[in-house]
Amino acid sequence: MSSTDPDHTLTSLLAPRQDAPRLLALTILWHPDAERIGEQFIAPSAEVAVGRFAPPFAAPAGAALPLGHRCVAREPLRLHYRPDGQVALAPPASRMHLEVDGAAVGAPLLLAAARLDAGVVLGLGGAVLLCLHWMDRLPDGADMPALLGVSSAAIRLRGQIRQAAATDLPVLLLGETGSGKEVAARAIHAAGARRAEPMVAVNMATLNEALAAADLFGAEKGAYTGALAARPGWFAEAGAGTLFLDEIGNAPAPIQPMLLRVLESGEYRPLGARRDARSQARLIAATDQDLAAGGFNQPLLRRLEGFVIRLPPLRERRADIGLLIRQVLRGWAARGGAAAPALPAAFVDQLCRHDWPGNVRQLAGAVQRALLDVDAGLAPRLDAPAAAPAPGPAGAAPAARARLAELSPQAVLDALQQNGWRIRAAALALGVSRPSMYKLIDAHPDIRSLAAIAPEEIDAALARHGPDAQRCAAALRTPSEPLRRHLRLRGGPA
């Protein structure tokens, strides 16, 4: 193959290595033809001309085509990557409306390298949106549909997941709330040798400290008050598959040494049992906390760190936002049997420029609310600033506390009532993490802890509403997840 062949040139330049250079890339964030979203042009040189008929954009292994839409001027805008790391942008000599990060541009300007680190959103003619960013990875075939993305960060993440899946090491997933930690865990399981075995997912923040050991390791009949029959724990349910422990930083302190023992010896003892049991399950854990800085069991942390994967926040993969929006639109169409309402390009531009502290989860919620607005004949609104500052290690906790303080008790109650008293769904609706949702519930004057409800009142609710845990939870004004666990422990329906 000739060394001047573009594919050969890009392969040589972007082949994974420690000193791989960064190349300018353009990714289609939005296009009147939705199938074009996510297509890319990676520039093999320092000069790029972007117009209606050039350059060619393509998906991996797909046909390369220009933007082609009449809203894009024939006369190109020009980009020049300078030796000092800045990118010079020269608007086209045409009437095409050009925006850079939401601001109209009619004269040449310089883009600092740091702006390309975040991704610069270019609006062409009011209908096409491009992301100008760096690439240091070759596009891949994206063989993990649940982990969408064409950015270097997304490609790197999929590569790490393939590496982790090829081993039996414990995996620790680090990432902000909403960044897709459970999705990544399921991808590791699906890509590994245990894919035919069960995967059991547990949110450690939901565990009752008194019953956590029984939930995880099982219990014999009579091991505790209310244990009317022996039951397996989640380790036994996972069998030779995968046990995913989400929010591992919220694991009750008494069970952390028990988890360490399983990782060290493969053995555990069910509550009330006389003999140890063996676990064959692979362990994957996830957290959005700094476990090294708190009171977490440090030997357990070292064991969990067999293979560590950091999930990038959405603000570090802006080039993927268009694909994620399209995924929500397709989900809407699949559920409703009709195409999703059209979102205005100006609104999509706002979505693409927002920094999304709640990450993919928050983006999905915003798009779904916008679709409801458009479907009702209203203009969609983004109820958030277009560019929230990226949280730093020192500012993350105060920012989170400020966000929680903004939520009124009525908003928390409404979220639970509208989502069947399910904590996870209510947290998604409010754009907060599940641990934060628990804090809001604990502080709420009108939401009751299950432990504070008399058994007779629970029995009365069951008599009125039968085995419907959501209706019982609504009647008792308590979250449905703890109620389901309580019913299961009693041997009743859940």
Short mmCIF file of C-alpha atoms in Angstrom, two decimals:
data_model
loop_
_atom_site.label_atom_id
_atom_site.label_comp_id
_atom_site.label_asym_id
_atom_site.label_seq_id
_atom_site.Cartn_x
_atom_site.Cartn_y
_atom_site.Cartn_z
CA MET A 1 0.00 0.00 0.00
CA SER A 2 1.31 3.45 -0.87
CA SER A 3 2.43 5.63 2.01
CA THR A 4 0.34 8.45 0.53
CA ASP A 5 -2.88 6.47 0.94
CA PRO A 6 -5.06 8.41 3.46
CA ASP A 7 -6.11 5.29 5.38
CA HIS A 8 -2.49 4.15 5.64
CA THR A 9 -1.44 7.61 6.79
CA LEU A 10 -4.08 7.76 9.54
CA THR A 11 -3.31 4.21 10.64
CA SER A 12 0.34 5.12 11.00
CA LEU A 13 -0.36 8.35 12.84
CA LEU A 14 -3.06 7.08 15.20
CA ALA A 15 -1.84 3.56 15.89
CA PRO A 16 -2.09 3.20 19.71
CA ARG A 17 1.20 4.10 21.34
CA GLN A 18 2.27 6.29 24.21
CA ASP A 19 3.53 9.14 22.02
CA ALA A 20 0.61 9.04 19.55
CA PRO A 21 0.02 12.52 18.07
CA ARG A 22 -3.31 14.29 18.20
CA LEU A 23 -5.00 15.06 14.91
CA LEU A 24 -7.79 17.49 14.18
CA ALA A 25 -11.13 15.76 13.75
CA LEU A 26 -14.61 16.87 12.78
CA THR A 27 -17.59 14.81 13.94
CA ILE A 28 -21.15 15.36 12.73
CA LEU A 29 -23.24 16.15 15.82
CA TRP A 30 -26.44 16.96 13.93
CA HIS A 31 -27.57 16.74 10.32
CA PRO A 32 -30.97 16.79 8.55
CA ASP A 33 -30.16 13.21 7.55
CA ALA A 34 -29.98 11.58 11.00
CA GLU A 35 -28.02 8.63 9.60
CA ARG A 36 -25.05 10.98 9.12
CA ILE A 37 -24.76 11.73 12.86
CA GLY A 38 -21.47 10.40 14.24
CA GLU A 39 -19.64 10.33 10.91
CA GLN A 40 -16.13 11.78 11.07
CA PHE A 41 -13.38 13.38 9.08
CA ILE A 42 -9.90 13.08 10.59
CA ALA A 43 -7.49 15.52 9.02
CA PRO A 44 -4.16 13.99 7.94
CA SER A 45 -2.65 17.48 7.57
CA ALA A 46 -2.75 20.86 9.30
CA GLU A 47 -5.17 22.39 6.75
CA VAL A 48 -8.88 21.61 6.56
CA ALA A 49 -11.49 23.17 4.27
CA VAL A 50 -15.10 22.50 5.28
CA GLY A 51 -17.89 23.15 2.80
CA ARG A 52 -20.84 21.51 1.11
CA PHE A 53 -18.74 19.24 -1.11
CA ALA A 54 -15.66 18.56 1.04
CA PRO A 55 -14.22 17.00 3.11
CA PRO A 56 -15.61 13.43 3.10
CA PHE A 57 -17.19 12.24 6.35
CA ALA A 58 -17.57 8.53 7.09
CA ALA A 59 -18.50 6.02 9.74
CA PRO A 60 -16.02 3.17 10.31
CA ALA A 61 -16.13 0.90 7.23
CA GLY A 62 -18.81 3.17 5.69
CA ALA A 63 -18.90 5.23 2.52
CA ALA A 64 -17.23 8.64 2.70
CA LEU A 65 -19.53 11.50 1.69
CA PRO A 66 -19.42 15.30 2.03
CA LEU A 67 -21.94 17.16 4.19
CA GLY A 68 -23.94 17.74 1.03
CA HIS A 69 -26.76 19.82 2.51
CA ARG A 70 -27.82 23.08 0.89
CA CYS A 71 -27.56 24.96 4.21
CA VAL A 72 -23.77 24.51 4.01
CA ALA A 73 -22.00 26.97 1.72
CA ARG A 74 -20.07 25.77 -1.30
CA GLU A 75 -17.29 28.17 -0.33
CA PRO A 76 -15.54 26.46 2.60
CA LEU A 77 -14.58 27.71 6.01
CA ARG A 78 -10.92 27.02 6.61
CA LEU A 79 -9.13 25.60 9.63
CA HIS A 80 -5.38 25.76 10.13
CA TYR A 81 -3.57 23.94 12.95
CA ARG A 82 -0.67 26.19 14.02
CA PRO A 83 2.63 25.07 15.54
CA ASP A 84 1.72 26.79 18.83
CA GLY A 85 -1.27 24.45 19.23
CA GLN A 86 -3.94 26.99 18.35
CA VAL A 87 -6.35 26.52 15.46
CA ALA A 88 -7.05 29.45 13.14
CA LEU A 89 -10.60 29.57 11.77
CA ALA A 90 -11.44 31.65 8.69
CA PRO A 91 -15.18 31.98 7.86
CA PRO A 92 -16.28 31.39 4.27
CA ALA A 93 -16.83 34.28 1.88
CA SER A 94 -20.56 33.56 1.76
CA ARG A 95 -23.82 34.39 3.49
CA MET A 96 -23.86 31.12 5.44
CA HIS A 97 -24.55 31.74 9.13
CA LEU A 98 -21.62 30.38 11.15
CA GLU A 99 -21.59 29.89 14.90
CA VAL A 100 -18.73 28.80 17.15
CA ASP A 101 -19.88 27.51 20.54
CA GLY A 102 -23.17 29.36 20.11
CA ALA A 103 -21.67 32.74 19.12
CA ALA A 104 -22.07 34.11 15.59
CA VAL A 105 -18.74 34.50 13.80
CA GLY A 106 -18.08 36.72 10.81
CA ALA A 107 -14.34 37.30 11.09
CA PRO A 108 -11.26 35.09 11.54
CA LEU A 109 -10.52 33.92 15.07
CA LEU A 110 -8.07 31.74 16.96
CA LEU A 111 -9.20 28.71 18.97
CA ALA A 112 -6.96 27.78 21.90
CA ALA A 113 -5.89 24.15 22.15
CA ALA A 114 -7.77 23.86 25.45
CA ARG A 115 -11.05 24.64 23.68
CA LEU A 116 -10.48 21.69 21.38
CA ASP A 117 -9.78 19.50 24.42
CA ALA A 118 -13.39 20.15 25.42
CA GLY A 119 -14.68 20.08 21.83
CA VAL A 120 -15.79 23.15 19.87
CA VAL A 121 -19.31 23.13 18.43
CA LEU A 122 -19.55 24.62 14.93
CA GLY A 123 -23.01 25.55 13.62
CA LEU A 124 -23.30 25.69 9.82
CA GLY A 125 -26.30 27.33 8.18
CA GLY A 126 -28.64 26.72 11.10
CA ALA A 127 -29.06 23.00 10.36
CA VAL A 128 -25.71 21.18 10.60
CA LEU A 129 -23.62 20.92 13.76
CA LEU A 130 -20.03 19.72 13.86
CA CYS A 131 -17.70 19.07 16.78
CA LEU A 132 -14.10 20.14 16.23
CA HIS A 133 -11.87 18.12 18.54
CA TRP A 134 -8.70 16.08 18.87
CA MET A 135 -8.38 12.39 18.03
CA ASP A 136 -5.58 10.14 19.26
CA ARG A 137 -7.27 6.82 18.49
CA LEU A 138 -8.32 5.13 15.26
CA PRO A 139 -12.10 4.85 14.83
CA ASP A 140 -13.28 1.35 15.71
CA GLY A 141 -16.25 -0.73 14.71
CA ALA A 142 -18.10 0.14 17.95
CA ASP A 143 -19.04 -3.50 18.62
CA MET A 144 -20.63 -2.54 21.96
CA PRO A 145 -23.98 -0.92 21.07
CA ALA A 146 -24.67 0.02 24.68
CA LEU A 147 -21.45 2.08 24.80
CA LEU A 148 -22.00 4.53 21.98
CA GLY A 149 -19.32 6.97 20.97
CA VAL A 150 -16.79 7.94 18.32
CA SER A 151 -14.57 10.14 20.51
CA SER A 152 -11.11 9.02 21.55
CA ALA A 153 -12.42 8.69 25.12
CA ALA A 154 -15.20 6.31 24.02
CA ILE A 155 -12.84 4.25 21.86
CA ARG A 156 -10.34 4.03 24.73
CA LEU A 157 -13.10 2.91 27.12
CA ARG A 158 -14.25 0.12 24.80
CA GLY A 159 -10.64 -1.05 24.47
CA GLN A 160 -10.27 -1.21 28.26
CA ILE A 161 -13.51 -3.16 28.55
CA ARG A 162 -12.26 -5.73 26.02
CA GLN A 163 -9.04 -6.05 28.02
CA ALA A 164 -10.91 -6.49 31.31
CA ALA A 165 -13.33 -9.00 29.76
CA ALA A 166 -10.43 -11.21 28.70
CA THR A 167 -9.37 -11.65 32.36
CA ASP A 168 -11.00 -12.88 35.57
CA LEU A 169 -9.57 -10.05 37.66
CA PRO A 170 -11.85 -7.99 39.92
CA VAL A 171 -12.74 -4.73 38.17
CA LEU A 172 -13.25 -1.33 39.79
CA LEU A 173 -15.21 1.17 37.67
CA LEU A 174 -14.65 4.82 38.59
CA GLY A 175 -16.98 7.46 37.24
CA GLU A 176 -19.33 10.29 38.04
CA THR A 177 -23.01 9.69 38.55
CA GLY A 178 -24.80 8.98 35.28
CA SER A 179 -21.62 8.12 33.37
CA GLY A 180 -22.70 4.54 32.63
CA LYS A 181 -20.94 2.38 35.20
CA GLU A 182 -23.57 -0.37 35.17
CA VAL A 183 -23.63 -0.30 31.36
CA ALA A 184 -19.86 -0.81 31.38
CA ALA A 185 -20.17 -3.66 33.88
CA ARG A 186 -22.72 -5.42 31.68
CA ALA A 187 -20.48 -4.92 28.66
CA ILE A 188 -17.56 -6.58 30.48
CA HIS A 189 -19.80 -9.51 31.40
CA ALA A 190 -21.18 -9.83 27.85
CA ALA A 191 -17.72 -9.74 26.27
CA GLY A 192 -16.17 -12.30 28.64
CA ALA A 193 -16.13 -16.06 28.98
CA ARG A 194 -18.91 -15.90 31.61
CA ARG A 195 -21.47 -14.36 29.26
CA ALA A 196 -23.74 -17.44 29.40
CA GLU A 197 -23.82 -17.30 33.21
CA PRO A 198 -25.97 -14.94 35.33
CA MET A 199 -25.07 -11.34 36.05
CA VAL A 200 -26.48 -10.04 39.33
CA ALA A 201 -26.46 -6.27 39.95
CA VAL A 202 -26.68 -4.87 43.49
CA ASN A 203 -26.80 -1.24 44.60
CA MET A 204 -24.89 -1.16 47.87
CA ALA A 205 -26.44 2.18 48.83
CA THR A 206 -29.82 0.48 49.18
CA LEU A 207 -28.71 -2.19 51.66
CA ASN A 208 -30.03 -2.23 55.20
CA GLU A 209 -26.93 -2.62 57.39
CA ALA A 210 -28.65 -5.19 59.60
CA LEU A 211 -29.56 -7.40 56.64
CA ALA A 212 -26.66 -6.69 54.26
CA ALA A 213 -24.77 -9.87 55.16
CA ALA A 214 -27.88 -11.99 54.56
CA ASP A 215 -28.56 -10.24 51.25
CA LEU A 216 -25.03 -10.83 49.99
CA PHE A 217 -24.11 -14.18 51.48
CA GLY A 218 -27.47 -15.83 52.20
CA ALA A 219 -28.99 -17.04 55.45
CA GLU A 220 -30.24 -20.21 57.08
CA LYS A 221 -33.76 -20.54 58.43
CA GLY A 222 -34.01 -18.81 61.80
CA ALA A 223 -30.71 -16.94 61.36
CA TYR A 224 -32.47 -13.67 62.28
CA THR A 225 -35.92 -12.52 63.29
CA GLY A 226 -38.25 -13.02 60.34
CA ALA A 227 -36.04 -15.58 58.53
CA LEU A 228 -38.83 -18.08 57.97
CA ALA A 229 -36.87 -20.06 55.38
CA ALA A 230 -33.31 -20.45 54.17
CA ARG A 231 -32.44 -18.23 51.23
CA PRO A 232 -29.45 -17.82 48.95
CA GLY A 233 -27.53 -14.57 48.83
CA TRP A 234 -26.45 -12.63 45.78
CA PHE A 235 -23.08 -14.39 45.62
CA ALA A 236 -24.89 -17.72 45.29
CA GLU A 237 -27.35 -16.27 42.76
CA ALA A 238 -24.46 -15.08 40.59
CA GLY A 239 -23.07 -18.63 40.49
CA ALA A 240 -20.19 -18.78 38.01
CA GLY A 241 -21.27 -15.49 36.47
CA THR A 242 -20.69 -11.89 37.53
CA LEU A 243 -21.69 -10.02 40.68
CA PHE A 244 -21.81 -6.25 40.15
CA LEU A 245 -21.65 -4.15 43.32
CA ASP A 246 -22.64 -0.60 42.41
CA GLU A 247 -21.98 2.29 44.82
CA ILE A 248 -19.38 0.11 46.60
CA GLY A 249 -18.32 3.12 48.66
CA ASN A 250 -21.66 2.86 50.48
CA ALA A 251 -21.08 -0.76 51.53
CA PRO A 252 -21.79 -1.04 55.29
CA ALA A 253 -18.52 -1.21 57.22
CA PRO A 254 -19.26 -4.60 58.88
CA ILE A 255 -19.53 -6.42 55.53
CA GLN A 256 -16.36 -4.96 54.00
CA PRO A 257 -14.06 -7.54 55.71
CA MET A 258 -16.45 -10.27 54.53
CA LEU A 259 -16.10 -9.07 50.94
CA LEU A 260 -12.33 -9.01 51.38
CA ARG A 261 -12.40 -12.64 52.49
CA VAL A 262 -14.33 -13.68 49.38
CA LEU A 263 -11.81 -11.92 47.15
CA GLU A 264 -8.84 -13.45 48.98
CA SER A 265 -10.06 -17.02 49.44
CA GLY A 266 -13.24 -17.41 47.42
CA GLU A 267 -15.05 -18.41 50.64
CA TYR A 268 -17.86 -16.91 52.69
CA ARG A 269 -20.23 -18.12 55.37
CA PRO A 270 -24.01 -17.68 55.00
CA LEU A 271 -25.67 -16.16 58.05
CA GLY A 272 -26.42 -18.88 60.60
CA ALA A 273 -24.56 -21.59 58.65
CA ARG A 274 -22.00 -23.94 60.18
CA ARG A 275 -19.93 -24.36 57.04
CA ASP A 276 -18.35 -22.06 54.53
CA ALA A 277 -19.58 -21.80 50.96
CA ARG A 278 -17.45 -21.10 47.90
CA SER A 279 -18.04 -18.37 45.35
CA GLN A 280 -17.11 -18.76 41.70
CA ALA A 281 -18.46 -15.35 40.72
CA ARG A 282 -16.39 -12.60 39.20
CA LEU A 283 -16.66 -9.33 41.09
CA ILE A 284 -17.11 -5.94 39.44
CA ALA A 285 -17.54 -2.87 41.67
CA ALA A 286 -18.27 0.76 40.88
CA THR A 287 -18.16 4.07 42.70
CA ASP A 288 -18.22 7.82 42.20
CA GLN A 289 -16.32 8.34 45.48
CA ASP A 290 -12.63 8.64 46.30
CA LEU A 291 -12.32 5.41 48.28
CA ALA A 292 -8.69 6.07 49.19
CA ALA A 293 -9.60 9.29 51.00
CA GLY A 294 -12.46 8.05 53.19
CA GLY A 295 -13.06 5.33 55.75
CA PHE A 296 -13.30 2.53 53.20
CA ASN A 297 -11.46 -0.73 53.99
CA GLN A 298 -8.11 -0.18 52.25
CA PRO A 299 -7.10 -3.87 51.87
CA LEU A 300 -10.49 -4.44 50.19
CA LEU A 301 -9.83 -1.48 47.91
CA ARG A 302 -6.46 -2.95 46.88
CA ARG A 303 -8.19 -6.22 45.99
CA LEU A 304 -10.91 -4.49 44.00
CA GLU A 305 -8.26 -2.62 42.01
CA GLY A 306 -7.29 -5.72 40.02
CA PHE A 307 -8.33 -3.82 36.88
CA VAL A 308 -9.35 -0.17 37.20
CA ILE A 309 -11.37 1.58 34.49
CA ARG A 310 -12.18 5.29 34.65
CA LEU A 311 -15.36 6.19 32.78
CA PRO A 312 -14.97 9.60 31.15
CA PRO A 313 -17.61 12.22 31.97
CA LEU A 314 -19.70 13.46 29.06
CA ARG A 315 -17.94 16.84 29.08
CA GLU A 316 -14.78 14.98 27.96
CA ARG A 317 -16.55 13.34 25.01
CA ARG A 318 -18.64 16.11 23.46
CA ALA A 319 -18.26 14.51 20.03
CA ASP A 320 -20.54 11.68 21.22
CA ILE A 321 -23.51 13.83 22.25
CA GLY A 322 -25.22 13.74 18.85
CA LEU A 323 -25.15 9.94 18.80
CA LEU A 324 -26.56 9.80 22.33
CA ILE A 325 -29.40 12.18 21.41
CA ARG A 326 -30.20 10.06 18.36
CA GLN A 327 -30.29 6.96 20.58
CA VAL A 328 -32.96 8.58 22.78
CA LEU A 329 -34.99 9.54 19.68
CA ARG A 330 -34.83 5.97 18.40
CA GLY A 331 -35.91 4.66 21.79
CA TRP A 332 -38.90 7.02 21.74
CA ALA A 333 -39.86 5.77 18.27
CA ALA A 334 -39.48 2.12 19.27
CA ARG A 335 -41.72 2.56 22.31
CA GLY A 336 -44.38 4.65 20.58
CA GLY A 337 -44.41 3.05 17.16
CA ALA A 338 -43.98 6.43 15.45
CA ALA A 339 -41.07 8.73 14.69
CA ALA A 340 -39.98 11.03 17.50
CA PRO A 341 -40.87 14.72 17.15
CA ALA A 342 -38.20 16.79 15.38
CA LEU A 343 -35.93 18.73 17.70
CA PRO A 344 -34.88 22.21 16.50
CA ALA A 345 -31.20 22.42 15.57
CA ALA A 346 -30.82 25.47 17.84
CA PHE A 347 -31.98 23.40 20.81
CA VAL A 348 -29.67 20.52 19.88
CA ASP A 349 -26.86 23.08 19.75
CA GLN A 350 -27.60 23.96 23.38
CA LEU A 351 -27.58 20.28 24.32
CA CYS A 352 -24.22 19.80 22.64
CA ARG A 353 -22.66 22.78 24.43
CA HIS A 354 -23.87 21.90 27.92
CA ASP A 355 -21.33 20.22 30.23
CA TRP A 356 -23.81 17.72 31.76
CA PRO A 357 -22.72 17.24 35.39
CA GLY A 358 -25.24 14.36 35.48
CA ASN A 359 -23.63 12.91 32.34
CA VAL A 360 -25.46 10.53 29.97
CA ARG A 361 -28.33 10.00 32.41
CA GLN A 362 -29.01 13.73 32.67
CA LEU A 363 -28.74 14.22 28.90
CA ALA A 364 -31.25 11.43 28.27
CA GLY A 365 -33.68 12.95 30.75
CA ALA A 366 -33.37 16.40 29.14
CA VAL A 367 -34.00 14.99 25.65
CA GLN A 368 -37.04 13.04 26.83
CA ARG A 369 -38.51 16.16 28.46
CA ALA A 370 -37.84 18.13 25.27
CA LEU A 371 -39.64 15.50 23.18
CA LEU A 372 -42.66 15.75 25.47
CA ASP A 373 -42.62 19.56 25.05
CA VAL A 374 -42.39 19.37 21.26
CA ASP A 375 -45.08 16.68 21.13
CA ALA A 376 -47.35 19.02 23.09
CA GLY A 377 -46.68 21.90 20.68
CA LEU A 378 -44.33 23.72 23.05
CA ALA A 379 -40.81 25.00 22.45
CA PRO A 380 -38.25 22.74 24.16
CA ARG A 381 -36.27 24.28 27.01
CA LEU A 382 -32.97 23.37 28.59
CA ASP A 383 -33.39 24.17 32.28
CA ALA A 384 -29.66 24.45 32.90
CA PRO A 385 -26.80 26.80 31.99
CA ALA A 386 -25.22 26.06 28.61
CA ALA A 387 -21.76 25.62 30.05
CA ALA A 388 -21.47 24.51 33.65
CA PRO A 389 -17.94 24.62 35.04
CA ALA A 390 -16.22 21.25 35.20
CA PRO A 391 -16.15 20.09 38.81
CA GLY A 392 -12.74 19.72 40.39
CA PRO A 393 -11.79 17.43 43.25
CA ALA A 394 -12.14 20.17 45.83
CA GLY A 395 -15.34 21.68 44.43
CA ALA A 396 -17.30 18.55 43.64
CA ALA A 397 -18.85 18.00 47.06
CA PRO A 398 -19.95 21.63 47.63
CA ALA A 399 -21.44 21.70 44.13
CA ALA A 400 -23.38 18.53 44.85
CA ARG A 401 -24.63 19.92 48.16
CA ALA A 402 -25.73 23.12 46.42
CA ARG A 403 -27.63 21.08 43.83
CA LEU A 404 -29.42 19.09 46.53
CA ALA A 405 -30.26 22.25 48.44
CA GLU A 406 -32.06 23.59 45.36
CA LEU A 407 -34.54 20.69 45.37
CA SER A 408 -37.68 21.47 47.33
CA PRO A 409 -39.38 18.80 49.46
CA GLN A 410 -42.34 18.95 47.07
CA ALA A 411 -40.08 18.21 44.08
CA VAL A 412 -38.68 15.15 45.84
CA LEU A 413 -42.16 13.92 46.77
CA ASP A 414 -43.47 14.53 43.23
CA ALA A 415 -40.56 12.59 41.72
CA LEU A 416 -41.31 9.56 43.89
CA GLN A 417 -45.07 9.71 43.29
CA GLN A 418 -44.63 10.05 39.52
CA ASN A 419 -42.18 7.15 39.39
CA GLY A 420 -44.02 4.53 41.42
CA TRP A 421 -42.05 5.33 44.60
CA ARG A 422 -38.96 3.81 42.95
CA ILE A 423 -35.78 5.44 44.20
CA ARG A 424 -33.71 4.86 41.07
CA ALA A 425 -36.37 6.25 38.72
CA ALA A 426 -36.98 9.26 40.96
CA ALA A 427 -33.24 9.98 41.15
CA LEU A 428 -33.07 9.87 37.34
CA ALA A 429 -35.98 12.29 37.07
CA LEU A 430 -34.30 14.73 39.47
CA GLY A 431 -30.83 14.31 37.93
CA VAL A 432 -29.18 13.20 41.19
CA SER A 433 -27.29 10.08 42.23
CA ARG A 434 -29.00 7.33 44.19
CA PRO A 435 -26.98 8.02 47.38
CA SER A 436 -28.06 11.66 47.11
CA MET A 437 -31.65 10.53 46.64
CA TYR A 438 -31.43 8.54 49.87
CA LYS A 439 -30.22 11.67 51.68
CA LEU A 440 -33.17 13.64 50.31
CA ILE A 441 -35.57 10.90 51.41
CA ASP A 442 -34.06 10.68 54.91
CA ALA A 443 -34.44 14.45 55.35
CA HIS A 444 -38.01 14.61 54.02
CA PRO A 445 -40.73 15.15 56.65
CA ASP A 446 -43.46 13.32 54.69
CA ILE A 447 -41.54 10.27 53.42
CA ARG A 448 -41.39 7.43 55.90
CA SER A 449 -38.60 4.97 56.60
CA LEU A 450 -39.83 1.39 56.39
CA ALA A 451 -38.24 0.70 59.78
CA ALA A 452 -40.50 3.36 61.32
CA ILE A 453 -43.72 1.75 60.04
CA ALA A 454 -45.45 -0.70 62.36
CA PRO A 455 -45.76 -4.27 61.02
CA GLU A 456 -49.54 -4.07 61.50
CA GLU A 457 -49.73 -1.07 59.15
CA ILE A 458 -47.68 -2.92 56.52
CA ASP A 459 -50.00 -5.93 56.85
CA ALA A 460 -53.03 -3.67 56.44
CA ALA A 461 -51.59 -2.15 53.25
CA LEU A 462 -50.95 -5.63 51.87
CA ALA A 463 -54.51 -6.63 52.70
CA ARG A 464 -55.88 -3.60 50.83
CA HIS A 465 -53.58 -3.63 47.80
CA GLY A 466 -52.44 -7.24 47.52
CA PRO A 467 -48.93 -8.05 46.27
CA ASP A 468 -48.55 -4.77 44.33
CA ALA A 469 -45.45 -3.31 46.02
CA GLN A 470 -45.79 0.05 44.27
CA ARG A 471 -49.37 0.59 45.44
CA CYS A 472 -48.43 -0.50 48.95
CA ALA A 473 -45.45 1.87 48.91
CA ALA A 474 -47.67 4.75 47.80
CA ALA A 475 -50.17 4.00 50.56
CA LEU A 476 -47.41 3.81 53.17
CA ARG A 477 -45.49 6.76 51.68
CA THR A 478 -42.25 4.79 51.68
CA PRO A 479 -39.89 3.85 48.82
CA SER A 480 -40.80 0.62 47.05
CA GLU A 481 -37.33 -1.00 46.94
CA PRO A 482 -36.94 -1.50 50.73
CA LEU A 483 -40.56 -2.69 50.86
CA ARG A 484 -39.87 -5.32 48.19
CA ARG A 485 -36.83 -6.56 50.11
CA HIS A 486 -38.90 -6.70 53.31
CA LEU A 487 -41.59 -8.77 51.59
CA ARG A 488 -39.00 -11.11 50.14
CA LEU A 489 -37.40 -11.66 53.54
CA ARG A 490 -40.83 -12.47 54.95
CA GLY A 491 -41.28 -15.05 52.23
CA GLY A 492 -44.13 -13.09 50.67
CA PRO A 493 -44.57 -11.65 47.15
CA ALA A 494 -42.20 -8.91 46.05
#
